[in-house]
Coordinates of C-alpha atoms in Angstrom, one line a residue:
S308 CA -80.4 98.6 68.4
Y309 CA -80.4 97.1 64.9
V310 CA -80.4 93.5 64.9
N311 CA -79.8 93.8 61.0
E312 CA -80.3 96.4 58.2
E313 CA -84.3 95.8 58.2
E314 CA -84.8 95.1 61.8
R315 CA -84.4 97.1 65.0
L316 CA -85.3 97.2 68.6
V317 CA -86.2 100.5 70.0
F318 CA -85.9 101.4 73.5
A319 CA -90.3 101.0 74.8
G320 CA -89.5 102.0 78.6
W321 CA -89.0 100.0 82.2
S322 CA -90.7 97.4 83.3
H323 CA -91.9 99.7 86.6
G324 CA -93.3 102.3 84.4
P325 CA -90.9 104.9 83.4
Q326 CA -90.4 106.1 79.6
E327 CA -87.1 107.8 80.5
T328 CA -84.0 106.0 79.3
C329 CA -82.1 107.2 82.5
V330 CA -84.3 106.2 85.8
T331 CA -82.7 106.2 89.3
L332 CA -83.9 102.8 91.6
A333 CA -85.0 103.8 94.8
E334 CA -85.3 100.2 96.0
S335 CA -84.2 97.0 95.3
G336 CA -86.2 94.5 92.8
N337 CA -86.0 92.9 89.4
Y338 CA -85.9 95.5 86.7
T339 CA -86.0 95.1 83.2
I340 CA -85.9 97.4 80.1
Q341 CA -88.5 96.7 77.6
Y342 CA -87.6 97.1 73.7
T343 CA -90.2 97.4 70.6
H344 CA -89.0 95.0 68.0
E345 CA -89.6 96.8 64.3
V346 CA -89.2 95.9 61.1
L347 CA -88.5 98.4 58.0
L348 CA -91.8 98.1 55.8
Q349 CA -91.0 99.6 52.5
V350 CA -93.8 100.9 50.0
R351 CA -92.9 101.1 46.3
S352 CA -94.5 103.2 43.7
Q353 CA -94.5 104.2 40.2
L354 CA -95.5 107.5 41.5
R355 CA -92.8 109.2 43.7
A356 CA -95.2 110.7 46.3
Y357 CA -96.2 107.2 47.4
R358 CA -93.1 105.9 47.9
S359 CA -91.9 105.3 51.7
S360 CA -89.8 103.6 53.8
I361 CA -91.0 103.2 57.5
W362 CA -90.3 101.3 60.8
V363 CA -93.3 99.3 62.3
P364 CA -93.8 97.3 65.3
R365 CA -93.2 93.9 64.5
G366 CA -96.8 92.1 64.0
A367 CA -98.6 95.4 64.2
R368 CA -101.6 96.2 62.0
T369 CA -100.2 99.0 59.8
P370 CA -102.5 101.0 57.8
L371 CA -101.8 101.7 53.7
K372 CA -103.7 104.4 51.7
V373 CA -103.1 105.9 48.5
D374 CA -106.0 107.6 46.0
A375 CA -108.1 106.1 43.6
V376 CA -106.8 108.0 41.1
V377 CA -104.0 110.7 40.6
V378 CA -104.0 113.3 37.9
E379 CA -100.3 113.9 36.3
R380 CA -101.0 116.6 33.7
P381 CA -104.8 117.6 31.9
G382 CA -105.7 114.3 30.1
V383 CA -103.1 112.2 31.6
R384 CA -103.6 110.3 35.4
Y385 CA -102.9 107.0 36.8
S386 CA -105.6 104.8 38.1
F387 CA -105.1 102.3 41.1
E388 CA -104.6 98.7 40.3
E389 CA -103.7 96.6 43.3
W390 CA -101.0 96.3 46.1
T391 CA -99.0 93.4 45.9
S392 CA -99.8 92.0 49.5
G393 CA -102.0 93.0 52.7
E394 CA -105.4 92.7 53.8
S395 CA -107.1 94.5 51.0
R396 CA -105.0 94.2 48.0
F397 CA -107.0 95.3 45.8
S398 CA -108.5 98.4 47.6
P399 CA -106.9 102.1 47.8
E400 CA -107.2 101.5 51.5
N401 CA -105.2 98.3 52.8
T402 CA -103.7 97.0 56.2
I403 CA -100.4 95.2 56.6
A404 CA -99.0 93.3 59.6
P405 CA -95.5 92.7 58.6
V406 CA -93.7 90.2 61.0
R407 CA -90.5 90.5 59.1
P408 CA -89.0 93.2 56.9
T409 CA -91.4 93.5 53.9
A410 CA -91.1 95.5 50.6
L411 CA -94.6 96.0 49.0
E412 CA -95.5 97.9 45.8
V413 CA -98.6 99.8 44.6
K414 CA -99.4 99.2 41.1
W415 CA -101.0 101.9 38.9
R416 CA -102.4 102.1 35.2
K417 CA -101.3 104.7 33.2
E418 CA -104.4 106.1 31.4
Y419 CA -104.9 109.0 28.5
L420 CA -108.4 111.1 28.1
L421 CA -109.2 110.7 24.3
E422 CA -112.1 113.5 23.3
L423 CA -114.3 113.2 20.6
E424 CA -115.9 116.5 19.0
G425 CA -118.5 116.3 16.3
P426 CA -122.1 117.8 15.4
E427 CA -124.3 118.3 18.2
G428 CA -126.1 115.3 19.4
T429 CA -123.7 113.0 17.3
R430 CA -122.9 109.7 19.3
L431 CA -118.9 109.2 18.8
V432 CA -117.6 105.4 20.0
G433 CA -114.3 105.9 21.8
F434 CA -114.7 108.6 24.1
G435 CA -113.1 108.6 27.3
W436 CA -110.2 107.2 29.4
H437 CA -108.0 104.7 28.3
P438 CA -105.0 102.5 29.5
E439 CA -101.4 103.3 27.9
G440 CA -101.0 101.5 24.7
S441 CA -104.6 100.3 24.2
A442 CA -105.7 99.8 20.6
V443 CA -109.0 101.6 20.7
V444 CA -112.1 101.7 18.4
L445 CA -113.2 105.2 17.0
K446 CA -116.8 104.6 15.2
A447 CA -118.6 107.8 13.9
P448 CA -122.2 107.1 11.9
L449 CA -121.6 107.5 8.3
I450 CA -124.9 109.5 8.0
I451 CA -126.7 112.1 10.2
P452 CA -129.8 112.9 9.5
G453 CA -130.3 116.7 8.3
A454 CA -133.1 119.4 8.7
G455 CA -135.3 117.6 6.2
Q456 CA -135.3 114.3 4.5
D457 CA -133.5 115.7 1.3
E458 CA -130.5 116.9 3.5
R459 CA -128.2 115.2 5.4
Y460 CA -124.5 115.3 6.8
Q461 CA -121.9 112.5 5.3
F462 CA -119.0 111.6 7.3
A463 CA -115.7 113.3 6.0
G464 CA -113.2 111.6 8.0
W465 CA -111.2 112.1 11.3
E466 CA -108.8 115.1 11.8
G467 CA -106.8 115.3 15.1
V468 CA -107.0 118.9 16.5
S469 CA -104.9 118.4 20.1
N470 CA -101.6 119.6 20.4
P471 CA -99.8 118.0 18.9
A472 CA -101.9 116.8 16.5
V473 CA -102.2 112.6 16.3
E474 CA -101.5 111.2 12.7
I475 CA -104.5 109.1 12.0
A476 CA -104.0 106.2 9.7
G477 CA -106.9 105.3 7.8
A478 CA -108.4 108.8 8.8
A479 CA -111.2 108.5 5.9
Q480 CA -112.7 105.5 7.5
P481 CA -115.7 105.8 9.9
I482 CA -114.3 102.8 11.8
L483 CA -110.7 102.6 12.9
T484 CA -108.4 101.7 15.4
L485 CA -106.2 103.9 17.5
R486 CA -103.3 103.3 19.6
M487 CA -103.3 105.3 22.7
D488 CA -99.7 107.1 23.5
D489 CA -100.9 110.1 24.9
T490 CA -103.9 112.3 25.4
H491 CA -106.0 113.5 22.4
K492 CA -108.5 115.7 20.9
I493 CA -110.2 114.4 17.5
R494 CA -113.0 115.9 15.7
G495 CA -115.1 113.8 13.6
H496 CA -115.4 115.8 10.3
Y497 CA -118.9 116.1 8.6
K498 CA -119.6 117.3 4.9
K499 CA -123.5 118.4 4.1
S500 CA -124.9 116.7 1.0
Y501 CA -128.1 117.1 -0.8
L502 CA -130.2 114.6 -2.4
V503 CA -130.5 115.3 -6.6
D504 CA -133.3 113.5 -7.9
V505 CA -133.6 113.4 -12.0
R506 CA -136.2 112.3 -13.5
S507 CA -137.7 112.0 -17.0
P508 CA -141.4 111.0 -18.6
L509 CA -139.6 107.1 -18.8
G510 CA -138.7 107.0 -15.0
V511 CA -135.5 107.8 -13.1
I512 CA -132.4 109.0 -14.3
K513 CA -130.4 109.3 -11.3
T514 CA -131.1 109.9 -7.3
E515 CA -128.1 110.8 -5.7
W516 CA -126.9 112.4 -2.5
V517 CA -123.9 115.1 -3.7
L518 CA -121.8 116.9 -1.3
E519 CA -122.6 120.6 -0.9
G520 CA -120.5 122.4 -3.8
A521 CA -119.7 119.2 -6.0
Q522 CA -120.2 118.9 -9.3
L523 CA -122.8 116.6 -11.1
A524 CA -122.7 115.5 -14.5
I525 CA -126.5 114.6 -15.6
E526 CA -127.3 113.4 -19.0
A527 CA -130.9 112.5 -20.7
P528 CA -131.5 110.6 -24.0
P529 CA -132.1 113.0 -26.8
S530 CA -134.7 110.8 -27.9
V531 CA -136.7 107.6 -27.2
E532 CA -138.6 105.8 -29.6
V533 CA -142.3 104.7 -28.1
D534 CA -143.7 102.9 -31.0
A535 CA -141.6 102.1 -34.3
N536 CA -141.9 104.9 -37.0
K537 CA -145.0 105.9 -35.4
E538 CA -144.4 107.6 -32.0
R539 CA -141.0 108.9 -29.9
I540 CA -140.6 111.5 -27.5
T541 CA -137.7 114.3 -28.2
F542 CA -135.6 116.1 -25.3
K543 CA -136.5 119.7 -25.3
G544 CA -134.9 121.2 -22.0
W545 CA -134.9 121.0 -18.3
G546 CA -137.4 121.9 -15.3
G547 CA -136.2 122.4 -11.6
A548 CA -132.8 124.0 -12.2
S549 CA -131.3 126.9 -14.4
L550 CA -129.8 124.7 -16.9
G551 CA -128.7 125.0 -20.8
S552 CA -130.8 123.4 -23.4
S553 CA -128.2 120.5 -24.2
A554 CA -129.4 116.9 -22.9
K555 CA -125.7 116.5 -21.2
Q556 CA -125.0 119.1 -18.6
T557 CA -123.2 119.6 -15.4
L558 CA -124.1 121.5 -12.5
S559 CA -123.2 122.8 -8.6
V560 CA -125.2 121.5 -6.1
D561 CA -125.8 123.9 -3.5
R562 CA -129.7 122.8 -2.3
P563 CA -131.9 119.9 -2.5
L564 CA -132.7 119.4 -6.4
T565 CA -135.5 118.1 -8.2
I566 CA -135.2 117.8 -12.2
N567 CA -137.5 116.9 -14.8
A568 CA -136.2 116.1 -18.3
L569 CA -138.6 117.6 -20.4
Y570 CA -139.3 116.2 -23.6
D571 CA -141.9 116.9 -26.7
T572 CA -144.0 114.1 -28.0
E573 CA -143.9 113.6 -31.7
Y574 CA -146.2 111.5 -34.1
Y575 CA -144.8 110.4 -37.7
V576 CA -147.0 111.9 -40.5
K577 CA -146.8 109.3 -43.4
V578 CA -147.9 110.6 -47.0
V579 CA -148.6 107.9 -49.5
S580 CA -148.5 109.3 -53.1
P581 CA -147.2 107.7 -56.2
Y582 CA -146.3 110.8 -57.6
G583 CA -144.2 112.3 -54.4
A584 CA -145.5 114.2 -52.2
T585 CA -144.0 117.0 -49.4
G586 CA -145.0 117.3 -45.8
D587 CA -144.4 114.2 -44.2
G588 CA -142.1 113.5 -41.2
W589 CA -142.2 113.7 -37.5
Y590 CA -144.3 116.7 -35.7
I591 CA -144.8 117.7 -32.2
K592 CA -148.0 116.5 -30.8
G593 CA -150.6 119.8 -31.7
K594 CA -148.7 121.1 -34.8
T595 CA -149.9 121.5 -37.7
A596 CA -148.6 119.5 -40.8
T597 CA -148.9 121.0 -44.2
V598 CA -148.8 118.1 -46.9
K599 CA -149.2 118.6 -50.7
V600 CA -148.8 116.6 -53.4
P601 CA -149.0 117.0 -57.4
D602 CA -152.6 118.1 -58.9
N603 CA -151.3 117.1 -62.4
P604 CA -148.4 114.9 -62.4
S605 CA -148.6 113.2 -65.6
S606 CA -150.2 113.1 -69.1
L607 CA -150.3 110.6 -72.2
F608 CA -151.7 112.2 -74.9
F609 CA -155.3 112.6 -74.4
L610 CA -155.1 110.4 -71.4
K611 CA -154.1 112.4 -67.9
K612 CA -153.9 111.8 -64.1
V613 CA -155.9 114.1 -62.1
F614 CA -155.6 114.2 -58.1
A615 CA -158.9 112.6 -56.5
G616 CA -158.5 113.5 -52.5
Y617 CA -157.3 112.0 -49.8
A618 CA -158.0 109.0 -47.4
G619 CA -156.6 107.4 -44.6
D620 CA -156.3 109.3 -41.6
A621 CA -156.9 112.8 -43.3
A622 CA -159.5 114.1 -45.9
G623 CA -159.7 117.1 -48.7
L624 CA -160.0 117.6 -52.2
S625 CA -157.4 120.0 -52.4
P626 CA -153.8 119.1 -52.8
A627 CA -152.4 120.9 -50.5
I628 CA -154.0 120.8 -46.8
N629 CA -153.3 121.9 -43.5
V630 CA -154.0 118.6 -40.9
P631 CA -153.6 118.7 -37.0
V632 CA -151.4 116.4 -36.0
T633 CA -152.5 114.3 -32.9
G634 CA -151.1 110.9 -33.2
P635 CA -149.6 108.9 -35.8
M636 CA -151.2 109.4 -39.4
T637 CA -150.9 107.9 -42.8
I638 CA -152.5 110.0 -45.1
I639 CA -153.2 108.4 -48.8
A640 CA -153.4 110.4 -51.9
S641 CA -155.5 109.3 -54.9
Y642 CA -155.5 109.7 -58.5
R643 CA -157.9 109.3 -61.3
S644 CA -157.6 108.9 -65.1
Q645 CA -159.2 111.6 -67.0
I646 CA -159.4 112.5 -71.0
E647 CA -158.1 115.5 -72.3
L648 CA -161.2 116.4 -75.0
V649 CA -159.1 119.4 -76.8
T650 CA -156.6 117.0 -77.2
L651 CA -158.6 114.2 -78.7
T652 CA -160.8 116.5 -80.9
I653 CA -157.2 117.8 -82.3
A654 CA -156.2 114.6 -82.6
L655 CA -159.3 113.4 -84.1
G656 CA -159.3 115.9 -86.7
V657 CA -155.9 115.7 -87.8
L658 CA -156.3 112.0 -88.4
L659 CA -159.7 112.7 -90.1
L660 CA -157.5 115.1 -92.7
V661 CA -154.9 112.5 -92.8
G662 CA -157.6 110.1 -93.9
V663 CA -159.3 112.2 -96.4
A664 CA -155.9 113.5 -98.0
Y665 CA -154.7 109.6 -98.2
L666 CA -158.2 108.6 -99.9
A667 CA -157.8 111.7 -102.1
S668 CA -154.6 110.4 -103.4
L669 CA -155.9 107.1 -104.0
W670 CA -158.6 108.4 -106.1
L671 CA -156.2 110.6 -108.3
Q672 CA -153.3 107.6 -108.7
H673 CA -156.4 105.6 -109.9
R674 CA -157.6 108.1 -112.5
V675 CA -153.9 109.0 -113.8
K676 CA -153.9 105.3 -114.5
A677 CA -157.1 105.6 -116.2
G678 CA -156.0 108.0 -119.0
W679 CA -157.7 110.9 -116.9
K680 CA -155.3 114.0 -117.7
P681 CA -156.8 116.5 -115.5
F682 CA -155.2 119.2 -117.5
G683 CA -155.8 117.8 -120.9

């Protein structure tokens, strides 16, 4: 019989032993009907399979048990958290002795699996089961070493590969926060990069990691003055890659590259001459400079200038010389004055004739004045 909606008395037998509800009493005595007082025990759960409502003897220890983990579907599960009452509230196996109608709940934590994919051997932080609604920090190394010191992999971004794919805010960053709203599979995407080392005789022009297939612009100075007006280096090409002769280039990177800007050493050849010269200027080291000055630059009556030879960093008596250029050079052309004898003789002869003619003219004038008549 029911005491109320949540309590009842259940026939348990007769005081003299029989369990049947109907008995025949063969002798006189004190007979009583025995009842078990039962209360209603309700188990509530987010998971339907663990919901129950049972009658249990009042005060009797009643075991309760649930699974520690319940899989709803691949990547989604429920993990046991606690019972709201009982002797072992924080264990999946619990015991309760209700002395009154009791309702208790088993609480679960819904979890989603986050799967991370990346290059073999790469540790990506964030993989595993996470509570629904939790914020999970994803972390990937920015750089992964490659096969050699001049190869490596650079983080390129996160991409969802689950179905449906998740939209990832800030996917280009190696560290980000993801809100767990379902199970997801995410790949850490990496791109191969190569070290490009560009140098010149003066040092490093550019050392840079470049993604495979990317374009890289390089530029070398056309010329660099080492010693003002004496020594310089001039760009002549590139070594280590198939590039043009221009000092400014753009190349596609498909392997590690060590590129050298090649230069010629040039020296300045200075020619000092009062009457001009050819052959001065910049020369590549080891080349030959052809220097030439006037042999007889000028004459003044019977006096003329004659080339006397070279001094300074070169020597020679010929106005035209070939000089190997091994360093900065200053070549000085010297001249001397020379009397032109033929011109001087002619000049003296002319002067003598003029003098004789003049004296003869004076003598003749004197005789005429004295009354002399040459034809009288």
